[in-house]
Amino acid sequence: MFTDSDGGRPQVRPSTGGDTFVIQFSPDGRYLLSSHAGGRHRVWDLATRAPLAEWAGGDEPVFDVEPGTVVDFAGGLVHRTDVRTGRTRSQPWPYEFGCRMSGLDGRPEFLVTASKAEKVLVDVGTGAVRCTLSGAGERIGRGVLSSDGVWLATYSFSDREEPVRIWSTADGVERLTLPGGDVSEVVFLPGGGRCAVAGDDTTRVFDLGTGKVVARLDGATIALSGDGTRLAVTGGDDLDFGFDEADEDEGSDVVIYSTATWKPVVTLEETGSVGVLAFSPDGTHVATGHDDDSIIRVWDSVTGRLAYELSGVTREVHALAFSADGRRLSTVTDNEVRVWEIGAARPAYRLPAHRGEVHAVAYRPGGPLAVADDETVRFWDAATAAPAGALAVTGSPVLALAYSPDGAMLATAGADGVIHLWAADGTSVGVLSGQGRPAWYAAFHPGGRHLVVADDETVCLWDVTTGALVLPLAEVAGRVDAVAIAPDGHGFAIGSSDEYGSATLSLYRSAGTEPARPYTHTIGALAYSPGGALAVGSDESAVRVHADAGSADWDAAFEGHTGLIRSLAYSPDGRLLAVGCDNGTVHLWDAASRQRLAMLIALDDGGSATVPAGGEPVVDGSPNDEFWR
């Protein structure tokens, strides 16, 4: 799970980007497993409060009863990985669909769909079938066992009409049906006589003997302590035995209730939007995960005080540029620009810090490196890193820049929506006004006469000779997230998302517009290879390459990025693909063989590290547990 086919990929400190949707303590309380946007999973050592392992892909890992071991399912196999050593044992697994849940003594159980008409509860440790649910139908999405293993609750979190069903694991017979709705979680309380059903912004506590609601709590994200005496709930602190409507002013605090009296015993004063909760096995701590980052906060469950945080880095690599000869790669992280020697697999140099954030870099063919920051564009000798001048200040941060194919003209796009045109010697030769919104993307058409500029809503084509707006190429219903121009100039690609987070990849050609197609994950970066293949980087932590850019089918995948993808660049000869992530890491791939060649890492102290596949790291700086074997 933790290594590539080359066996040489190190672990890299995680990023804080992306939401958190799973938190689980190991049965012995020594480790914490968290899952995040993009299919990223990580294990933390709670003694050192440092990440022990991180990987991307697979299904939904859970801790095994075996100490320090994680169970995951992928490719028809069940994998058991010792997170301390990274060693994995695999064996065939015949069930394609299902969900995991904790069984007796912390052992994972597996609720699977053996067929459309049959649901089977399987012990992952032994492979034995615990029971077959009679007449279960097709709509089981999740399941949870009572602590004694006697009862099983199943529900569908995607169907508001589907009820919660209570089954006996002794014979697989349904014993009770409870009202469902938009159910997010179900837990059994001690003794199996009550269960809490969370959904529709409310948690209802049912008496399983009568099927009636005995308490209602404000909030729909819950966690039960190991001894069952306390229930943590997010969303407010209103307790309601009269079944009045819940307060619409839902807070983000976490309230811990006594399951004997249903009175609050302590409140965790959270500042973020909590999406997942978990008690430590001994009940002394509660871990919270959030909808807007991957930071885990661990709280004292008795005092309600924050004990510590498990956090990564926020160091987004948001711009990449290969030199014209493909021998060097420039990377941008915050206000720092690093240049790497590709052949020698080592850092070449780091430019002095710019004023404010650096937004873009570009090499002039045969000339200097241009760097755009919050004030202007500065030039550096590409070989020696010596200062080589700067453009006149325009009064607006420069968000994007592009050289014409012959290097004779430089276009800069600003936060004020104005595009400035410059000669090679820095003389202003034109201004394009009318984009209207901050322009964050600019690229010349291969012919050199036209410039493509994008803001958050539109993509426009400008004539740099006349200064006229030729036409709006595209206007999306939502937000433009990424743009790329085909190398032959006949078309371009746009990644966009709407207000609900639904992503779309749209392809435009000179002969017309290809139908836009939905994309599962938000698109963070796009890049065409010199041969016309389209690389798509998204929040799934993988890059999909479409050899035929007009086809919905992808032909190659570059996987295993433990940060969310923020930038892409092909080398001029198309041999290399660079992938920039939000944890300060750039992955360098062989585009043909899909083998990772190296990882380029920005260090906390401003230094750099290059980690070749299967080789020893080359470090310019002092790593602070930012990567390890």
XYZ file of C-alpha atoms in Angstrom:
629
model
C 0.000 0.000 0.000
C 2.799 2.433 0.822
C 5.307 1.916 -2.011
C 5.427 2.235 -5.772
C 6.437 -0.539 -8.123
C 9.993 0.794 -7.885
C 9.900 0.177 -4.146
C 11.620 3.474 -3.449
C 8.985 6.072 -2.658
C 9.480 7.644 0.772
C 6.791 8.915 3.061
C 6.170 12.665 2.836
C 4.614 14.867 5.484
C 0.918 15.340 4.675
C -0.830 18.499 3.590
C -3.634 20.245 5.448
C -5.722 20.524 2.262
C -8.960 18.639 1.653
C -11.696 17.568 4.028
C -11.588 14.748 6.584
C -14.317 12.111 6.477
C -12.991 9.179 8.548
C -11.244 9.081 11.928
C -10.506 5.836 13.764
C -8.334 5.008 16.764
C -6.478 1.690 16.791
C -7.837 -0.805 19.366
C -4.777 -0.255 21.592
C -5.069 3.538 21.334
C -1.530 4.005 20.024
C -2.414 5.119 16.497
C -5.023 7.174 14.665
C -6.172 6.516 11.100
C -7.703 9.348 9.068
C -9.059 9.461 5.514
C -9.252 12.618 3.446
C -10.368 14.072 0.132
C -8.658 12.571 -2.873
C -8.580 9.024 -1.485
C -5.700 9.882 0.846
C -5.193 7.945 4.070
C -2.707 8.508 6.867
C -1.745 6.914 10.168
C -0.502 9.011 13.087
C 1.672 7.826 15.987
C -0.070 9.375 18.995
C 2.997 9.066 21.232
C 5.096 11.275 18.962
C 2.106 13.007 17.309
C 3.854 12.538 13.988
C 2.611 10.884 10.782
C 3.688 7.280 10.547
C 2.426 6.503 7.050
C 0.414 8.051 4.258
C -0.862 6.615 0.992
C -3.431 7.305 -1.696
C -5.880 4.878 -3.276
C -7.480 1.667 -2.126
C -10.906 1.545 -0.557
C -11.793 2.323 3.057
C -9.002 1.095 5.345
C -9.700 0.137 8.950
C -7.520 -0.996 11.840
C -7.252 -4.725 12.356
C -7.255 -6.335 15.787
C -3.579 -7.165 15.131
C -1.494 -4.319 16.653
C -0.364 -1.637 14.229
C -2.081 -3.265 11.257
C -4.430 -1.704 8.732
C -6.826 -3.703 6.546
C -7.729 -2.460 3.077
C -9.413 -3.874 -0.027
C -8.358 -3.289 -3.634
C -8.204 -5.265 -6.861
C -9.919 -8.386 -5.523
C -7.451 -8.648 -2.627
C -7.545 -7.946 1.080
C -4.320 -6.249 2.208
C -2.962 -6.235 5.767
C -0.223 -3.675 6.229
C 1.953 -3.166 9.286
C 2.106 0.638 9.403
C 5.338 0.497 11.409
C 7.292 -1.356 8.736
C 5.206 -0.824 5.599
C 5.113 -4.570 4.939
C 1.911 -5.839 3.362
C 0.375 -9.312 3.301
C -2.304 -9.911 0.678
C -4.807 -12.644 -0.022
C -7.723 -13.070 -2.448
C -11.040 -11.492 -1.488
C -14.109 -12.672 -3.424
C -16.491 -9.842 -2.563
C -16.494 -6.765 -4.766
C -18.935 -4.502 -2.933
C -19.555 -3.879 0.734
C -18.629 -1.876 3.816
C -16.482 -2.500 6.840
C -17.537 -2.123 10.464
C -16.047 -2.932 13.841
C -16.927 -6.353 15.165
C -16.199 -8.129 18.427
C -12.896 -7.167 20.103
C -12.255 -4.592 17.417
C -12.102 -7.140 14.590
C -13.413 -5.740 11.293
C -16.534 -7.290 9.856
C -17.548 -6.906 6.219
C -21.117 -6.408 5.029
C -21.110 -7.383 1.370
C -23.446 -7.705 -1.552
C -23.048 -11.275 -2.722
C -25.774 -10.741 -5.310
C -28.644 -8.330 -5.935
C -30.861 -10.377 -3.659
C -28.368 -11.438 -0.989
C -26.387 -9.580 1.678
C -23.736 -11.417 3.676
C -21.953 -10.458 6.902
C -18.384 -11.787 6.689
C -15.627 -11.945 9.297
C -12.617 -10.458 7.523
C -10.161 -12.246 9.802
C -11.396 -15.756 9.031
C -13.448 -15.290 5.870
C -16.349 -17.047 7.577
C -19.921 -15.947 6.884
C -21.599 -14.749 10.084
C -25.077 -14.612 8.590
C -27.090 -13.966 5.449
C -29.714 -11.244 5.679
C -33.062 -12.520 4.484
C -34.963 -10.265 2.071
C -32.480 -7.399 2.362
C -33.141 -5.975 -1.091
C -30.681 -3.757 -2.926
C -30.457 -0.580 -0.857
C -28.032 -1.412 1.940
C -25.252 1.167 1.943
C -23.840 0.992 5.462
C -24.004 -1.189 8.516
C -23.033 -1.151 12.208
C -22.851 -3.918 14.794
C -23.823 -3.733 18.447
C -20.889 -4.078 20.851
C -21.877 -7.666 21.687
C -22.310 -8.591 18.014
C -25.938 -9.636 18.490
C -27.564 -6.862 16.421
C -26.835 -5.336 13.040
C -28.262 -2.018 11.807
C -28.244 -1.258 8.080
C -29.121 1.967 6.290
C -28.638 3.880 3.051
C -27.186 7.361 3.366
C -28.125 8.218 -0.225
C -31.848 7.473 -0.039
C -34.082 9.640 2.144
C -36.931 7.129 1.952
C -34.977 4.053 3.026
C -35.506 3.095 6.716
C -32.970 1.851 9.244
C -33.303 -1.910 9.588
C -32.323 -3.879 12.691
C -31.238 -7.502 12.118
C -30.386 -10.449 14.339
C -26.925 -11.767 13.448
C -27.866 -15.175 14.828
C -30.277 -15.940 11.984
C -30.166 -12.904 9.636
C -33.837 -12.060 10.284
C -35.016 -8.454 10.326
C -36.402 -7.637 13.789
C -37.305 -3.943 13.568
C -37.631 -1.060 11.111
C -36.925 2.520 12.207
C -37.657 5.769 10.325
C -34.685 6.673 8.162
C -34.358 9.889 6.199
C -30.961 11.317 5.285
C -29.094 8.983 7.692
C -25.393 9.672 8.250
C -24.630 7.320 11.138
C -26.126 4.774 13.555
C -24.714 3.543 16.895
C -25.998 0.994 19.405
C -26.014 1.960 23.072
C -24.934 -0.431 25.869
C -27.111 -3.503 26.273
C -28.465 -3.304 22.733
C -31.812 -1.908 23.867
C -31.345 1.546 22.345
C -29.729 3.021 19.266
C -28.977 6.525 18.066
C -29.771 7.448 14.458
C -28.120 10.613 13.103
C -29.497 12.409 10.060
C -31.369 15.492 8.847
C -29.345 17.665 11.300
C -30.768 15.720 14.241
C -29.835 12.664 16.288
C -32.784 10.568 17.473
C -32.423 7.978 20.213
C -34.778 4.998 19.796
C -35.956 2.425 22.307
C -35.643 -0.812 20.307
C -38.313 -2.480 22.415
C -41.002 0.020 21.495
C -39.516 1.688 18.424
C -40.208 5.104 19.977
C -37.908 8.128 20.199
C -36.767 8.755 23.787
C -34.491 11.766 23.109
C -33.577 14.088 20.290
C -30.279 15.956 20.053
C -29.254 18.841 17.817
C -26.595 17.655 15.355
C -26.075 14.740 13.001
C -22.405 13.763 13.430
C -21.916 11.468 16.410
C -19.461 9.230 18.239
C -20.028 6.845 21.154
C -17.464 6.284 23.891
C -16.119 2.748 24.243
C -18.050 2.095 27.452
C -21.218 3.549 25.941
C -21.765 6.088 28.711
C -21.232 9.214 26.593
C -22.323 10.330 23.134
C -20.553 13.193 21.338
C -22.720 15.185 18.907
C -21.925 18.151 16.680
C -24.295 20.930 15.707
C -25.444 22.548 18.949
C -26.342 21.927 22.565
C -30.127 21.765 22.477
C -31.712 18.798 24.209
C -35.344 18.261 23.294
C -37.761 15.821 24.910
C -40.766 17.719 23.465
C -39.722 17.183 19.853
C -39.830 20.878 18.918
C -38.084 21.988 15.774
C -34.307 22.235 16.186
C -32.692 25.661 16.386
C -31.766 26.803 12.898
C -28.640 28.602 14.181
C -26.523 25.479 14.205
C -23.110 25.959 15.769
C -19.899 24.049 15.283
C -19.364 23.066 18.930
C -19.235 19.415 19.942
C -21.444 18.519 22.897
C -20.822 15.351 24.929
C -23.957 13.899 26.561
C -24.492 11.327 29.268
C -26.358 8.396 27.728
C -28.025 7.746 31.107
C -29.640 11.175 31.527
C -29.146 12.763 28.060
C -27.817 15.886 29.767
C -24.691 17.655 28.447
C -21.560 16.973 30.475
C -18.971 18.994 28.521
C -18.705 21.125 25.375
C -15.741 21.236 22.987
C -15.533 24.769 21.626
C -14.688 24.022 17.998
C -14.007 26.790 15.498
C -14.161 24.665 12.343
C -16.933 22.807 10.578
C -16.770 19.348 12.167
C -17.563 16.456 9.851
C -16.398 13.416 11.816
C -15.808 12.404 15.446
C -14.149 9.525 17.325
C -13.541 8.638 20.969
C -10.216 7.128 21.992
C -10.566 3.515 23.239
C -10.149 4.577 26.875
C -12.622 7.436 26.479
C -10.217 10.121 27.670
C -10.041 11.965 24.360
C -12.234 12.904 21.393
C -10.783 13.479 17.935
C -12.497 15.846 15.488
C -12.066 16.132 11.712
C -13.295 18.955 9.526
C -15.095 19.627 6.269
C -12.606 22.295 5.188
C -9.158 20.901 6.080
C -7.339 17.704 7.055
C -6.210 18.848 10.519
C -7.187 16.473 13.339
C -7.864 18.087 16.708
C -7.702 15.904 19.829
C -9.619 17.085 22.894
C -9.700 16.119 26.573
C -13.176 14.609 26.874
C -13.454 15.468 30.583
C -12.305 19.102 30.638
C -13.271 19.960 27.049
C -9.852 21.510 26.425
C -7.874 21.076 23.216
C -5.062 18.641 23.962
C -3.150 18.787 20.651
C -3.449 18.857 16.867
C -2.288 16.424 14.215
C -1.409 18.648 11.303
C 0.576 18.690 8.098
C 1.771 21.539 5.936
C 0.061 24.128 3.786
C 2.616 24.662 1.061
C 0.943 24.579 -2.314
C 3.022 24.114 -5.469
C 0.807 26.239 -7.687
C 3.087 26.878 -10.670
C 5.615 24.839 -12.681
C 7.751 25.675 -15.720
C 10.318 23.661 -17.674
C 13.177 25.467 -19.378
C 13.142 25.379 -23.189
C 15.840 22.681 -23.248
C 14.009 20.617 -20.605
C 17.076 20.493 -18.363
C 15.630 22.544 -15.516
C 12.294 22.826 -13.737
C 11.130 25.883 -11.793
C 8.582 25.409 -9.012
C 6.595 28.011 -7.069
C 5.553 27.595 -3.433
C 4.087 30.661 -1.675
C 6.713 33.406 -2.228
C 9.567 31.009 -3.015
C 10.914 29.913 -6.386
C 13.155 26.862 -6.599
C 14.995 25.623 -9.660
C 15.906 21.950 -10.049
C 18.462 20.159 -12.212
C 16.443 17.383 -13.825
C 19.298 15.191 -15.102
C 21.317 15.319 -11.880
C 18.197 14.986 -9.712
C 19.218 17.785 -7.347
C 18.296 21.375 -6.412
C 20.077 23.956 -8.585
C 19.263 27.123 -6.646
C 16.582 29.048 -4.792
C 15.764 32.600 -5.753
C 15.674 35.329 -3.083
C 12.260 35.723 -1.511
C 9.890 37.937 -3.470
C 7.657 40.566 -1.926
C 4.296 38.969 -1.398
C 3.111 35.813 -3.073
C 4.631 34.521 -6.304
C 1.897 33.628 -8.783
C 3.608 32.435 -11.971
C 6.926 31.659 -13.667
C 7.921 31.363 -17.316
C 11.148 30.828 -19.239
C 11.852 33.022 -22.251
C 13.253 30.786 -25.020
C 17.018 31.186 -24.748
C 16.610 33.925 -22.164
C 15.876 34.652 -18.487
C 13.346 33.252 -16.039
C 10.399 35.582 -15.452
C 8.731 35.555 -12.026
C 5.396 37.308 -11.320
C 4.599 38.451 -7.785
C 2.244 40.833 -5.983
C 4.130 43.885 -7.269
C 5.604 43.239 -10.702
C 7.596 40.787 -12.837
C 11.264 40.208 -12.038
C 13.813 38.524 -14.278
C 16.628 36.172 -13.296
C 19.466 34.724 -15.302
C 18.381 31.149 -15.963
C 21.916 29.762 -15.561
C 23.372 31.818 -12.698
C 20.239 33.089 -10.883
C 21.635 36.616 -11.054
C 19.064 39.468 -11.121
C 18.328 40.529 -14.705
C 15.896 43.423 -14.265
C 12.196 43.980 -13.648
C 9.163 45.394 -15.411
C 7.601 48.694 -14.478
C 5.079 48.421 -11.642
C 1.510 48.342 -13.008
C -0.266 48.862 -9.695
C -1.880 45.424 -9.640
C -0.521 41.986 -8.700
C 0.503 39.952 -11.754
C -1.337 36.617 -11.626
C -0.222 35.080 -14.939
C 2.418 35.537 -17.609
C 3.240 33.999 -20.981
C 5.941 34.366 -23.619
C 5.114 34.319 -27.299
C 6.506 31.276 -29.144
C 9.468 33.300 -30.518
C 10.151 34.953 -27.149
C 9.744 38.445 -28.598
C 6.721 39.384 -26.470
C 5.721 38.832 -22.846
C 2.078 39.078 -21.752
C 1.200 39.714 -18.113
C -2.317 39.394 -16.701
C -3.281 41.202 -13.528
C -5.707 41.068 -10.653
C -7.374 44.154 -12.178
C -8.242 42.183 -15.324
C -5.831 44.218 -17.483
C -3.336 42.452 -19.764
C -0.045 44.232 -20.446
C 2.167 43.415 -23.443
C 5.934 43.893 -23.211
C 8.832 43.674 -25.641
C 11.802 41.478 -24.783
C 13.699 44.509 -23.435
C 10.869 45.370 -20.995
C 9.308 48.147 -23.034
C 5.518 48.391 -22.878
C 4.034 47.726 -26.306
C 0.340 47.445 -25.564
C -2.522 47.120 -23.091
C -5.577 44.880 -23.450
C -8.518 46.093 -21.378
C -11.922 44.533 -20.978
C -11.401 41.150 -19.319
C -13.311 42.603 -16.366
C -12.258 40.179 -13.630
C -8.887 39.069 -12.189
C -7.129 37.169 -14.984
C -5.163 34.201 -13.643
C -4.346 32.319 -16.869
C -2.599 33.466 -20.052
C -1.119 31.507 -22.962
C -0.192 32.375 -26.522
C -1.752 30.564 -29.437
C 0.993 28.619 -31.269
C 0.744 31.098 -34.158
C 1.842 33.912 -31.840
C -0.782 36.491 -32.852
C -3.500 35.540 -30.393
C -3.530 35.320 -26.621
C -5.925 33.182 -24.551
C -6.831 34.703 -21.173
C -9.023 33.206 -18.446
C -10.682 34.573 -15.336
C -13.058 32.809 -12.945
C -15.978 32.864 -15.386
C -14.799 33.327 -18.971
C -12.044 32.374 -21.412
C -11.323 35.014 -24.065
C -9.224 35.280 -27.207
C -7.299 38.525 -27.825
C -5.443 39.772 -30.892
C -2.098 41.117 -29.599
C -1.429 42.905 -32.910
C -4.591 45.047 -32.906
C -5.338 44.905 -29.175
C -8.885 43.809 -29.906
C -10.972 41.199 -28.137
C -11.618 38.654 -30.898
C -14.318 36.741 -29.056
C -15.210 35.070 -25.762
C -14.203 31.457 -26.294
C -16.219 30.050 -23.410
C -18.334 31.095 -20.463
C -19.085 28.498 -17.803
C -22.025 28.182 -15.432
C -19.947 28.266 -12.266
C -16.199 28.738 -11.775
C -13.303 28.121 -14.153
C -10.747 25.973 -12.278
C -8.190 25.071 -14.958
C -7.425 25.807 -18.626
C -5.060 24.319 -21.219
C -4.509 25.001 -24.934
C -3.924 22.158 -27.401
C -0.373 22.236 -28.837
C -1.617 22.545 -32.426
C -3.812 25.481 -31.432
C -6.990 23.727 -32.514
C -8.970 23.783 -29.299
C -8.560 23.916 -25.566
C -9.802 22.266 -22.370
C -11.568 23.815 -19.379
C -12.141 22.322 -15.953
C -14.999 23.986 -14.087
C -17.228 23.482 -11.061
C -20.640 24.761 -10.036
C -21.877 26.113 -6.709
C -22.645 22.582 -5.519
C -19.104 21.334 -6.209
C -20.015 19.299 -9.304
C -17.042 19.256 -11.692
C -17.077 19.313 -15.498
C -14.391 18.875 -18.158
C -15.236 20.742 -21.378
C -13.313 20.361 -24.650
C -13.483 23.048 -27.305
C -12.287 22.612 -30.898
C -12.039 24.910 -33.898
C -14.889 23.004 -35.550
C -17.164 23.414 -32.523
C -17.624 22.357 -28.958
C -17.406 18.823 -27.712
C -20.140 17.948 -25.213
C -19.096 18.821 -21.685
C -18.791 15.757 -19.509
C -19.043 15.431 -15.725
C -15.861 14.722 -13.820
C -15.945 12.888 -10.512
C -13.468 15.137 -8.731
C -12.730 18.858 -8.852
C -10.137 19.529 -11.535
C -7.067 21.282 -10.165
C -4.819 21.356 -13.226
C -4.769 20.568 -16.951
C -1.865 20.147 -19.381
C -1.468 18.979 -22.971
C 1.585 16.960 -23.965
C 3.441 18.064 -27.130
C 1.755 15.126 -28.855
C -1.753 16.271 -27.891
C -2.574 13.971 -24.962
C -4.528 15.709 -22.196
C -3.438 15.265 -18.563
C -6.083 15.951 -15.930
C -5.111 16.457 -12.299
C -7.844 16.477 -9.685
C -8.645 16.158 -6.014
C -8.530 12.365 -6.302
C -4.723 12.676 -5.947
C -4.203 11.099 -9.369
C -3.466 12.323 -12.883
C -5.484 10.745 -15.698
C -4.094 11.022 -19.228
C -6.436 10.941 -22.222
C -4.361 10.039 -25.293
C -7.351 11.102 -27.373
C -8.312 14.365 -25.727
C -11.808 14.070 -27.170
C -12.421 10.690 -25.556
C -13.911 10.173 -22.128
C -11.666 7.129 -21.687
C -8.304 7.680 -20.027
C -5.322 5.641 -21.170
C -2.830 6.086 -18.336
C -2.902 6.994 -14.667
C -0.208 8.486 -12.449
C -1.227 7.622 -8.899
C 0.116 7.795 -5.359
C 0.272 11.577 -4.851
C -0.373 12.135 -1.154
C -1.164 15.800 -1.716
C -3.995 17.290 -3.742
C -2.869 18.191 -7.268
C -2.464 21.889 -7.973
C -0.225 22.155 -11.084
C 0.962 20.143 -14.105
C 3.665 20.619 -16.734
C 5.083 18.473 -19.543
C 8.723 18.883 -20.563
C 9.165 20.354 -24.081
C 9.965 16.918 -25.531
C 7.004 15.308 -23.731
C 9.238 12.800 -21.981
C 8.582 14.048 -18.450
C 5.462 15.025 -16.519
C 5.796 17.185 -13.400
C 2.953 17.146 -10.856
C 2.795 19.827 -8.143
C 0.855 19.102 -4.938
C -0.377 21.079 -1.951
C 2.162 19.579 0.488
C 5.179 21.293 -1.072
C 6.071 18.255 -3.178
C 6.585 17.863 -6.916
C 6.439 14.350 -8.404
C 8.513 13.862 -11.550
C 7.293 11.042 -13.809
C 8.490 9.290 -16.939
C 5.467 9.970 -19.160
C 5.870 6.826 -21.278
C 6.625 4.200 -18.637
C 4.549 5.916 -15.884
C 7.408 5.369 -13.433
C 8.111 7.954 -10.761
C 11.647 9.289 -11.255
C 11.959 11.565 -8.239
C 10.166 13.636 -5.628
C 11.179 17.286 -5.234
C 10.373 18.577 -1.741
C 10.256 22.130 -0.357
C 11.539 22.119 3.234
C 10.361 24.186 6.204
C 13.648 26.060 6.504
C 13.480 27.255 2.900
C 15.770 24.510 1.642
C 15.057 21.716 -0.806
C 15.362 17.962 -1.076
C 15.382 15.702 -4.120
C 14.499 12.071 -3.489
C 15.304 9.911 -6.548
C 13.355 6.688 -6.934
C 15.377 3.979 -5.223
C 18.225 6.392 -4.444
C 19.502 8.469 -1.550
C 18.024 11.934 -0.940
C 19.996 15.007 -2.000
C 19.284 17.660 0.643
C 19.968 21.387 0.689
C 18.631 22.327 4.101
C 17.537 20.666 7.334
C 14.526 18.338 7.048
C 12.140 18.462 9.983
C 10.518 15.038 9.657
C 9.256 16.177 6.246
C 10.092 12.874 4.569
C 11.357 9.483 5.668
C 11.854 5.969 4.360
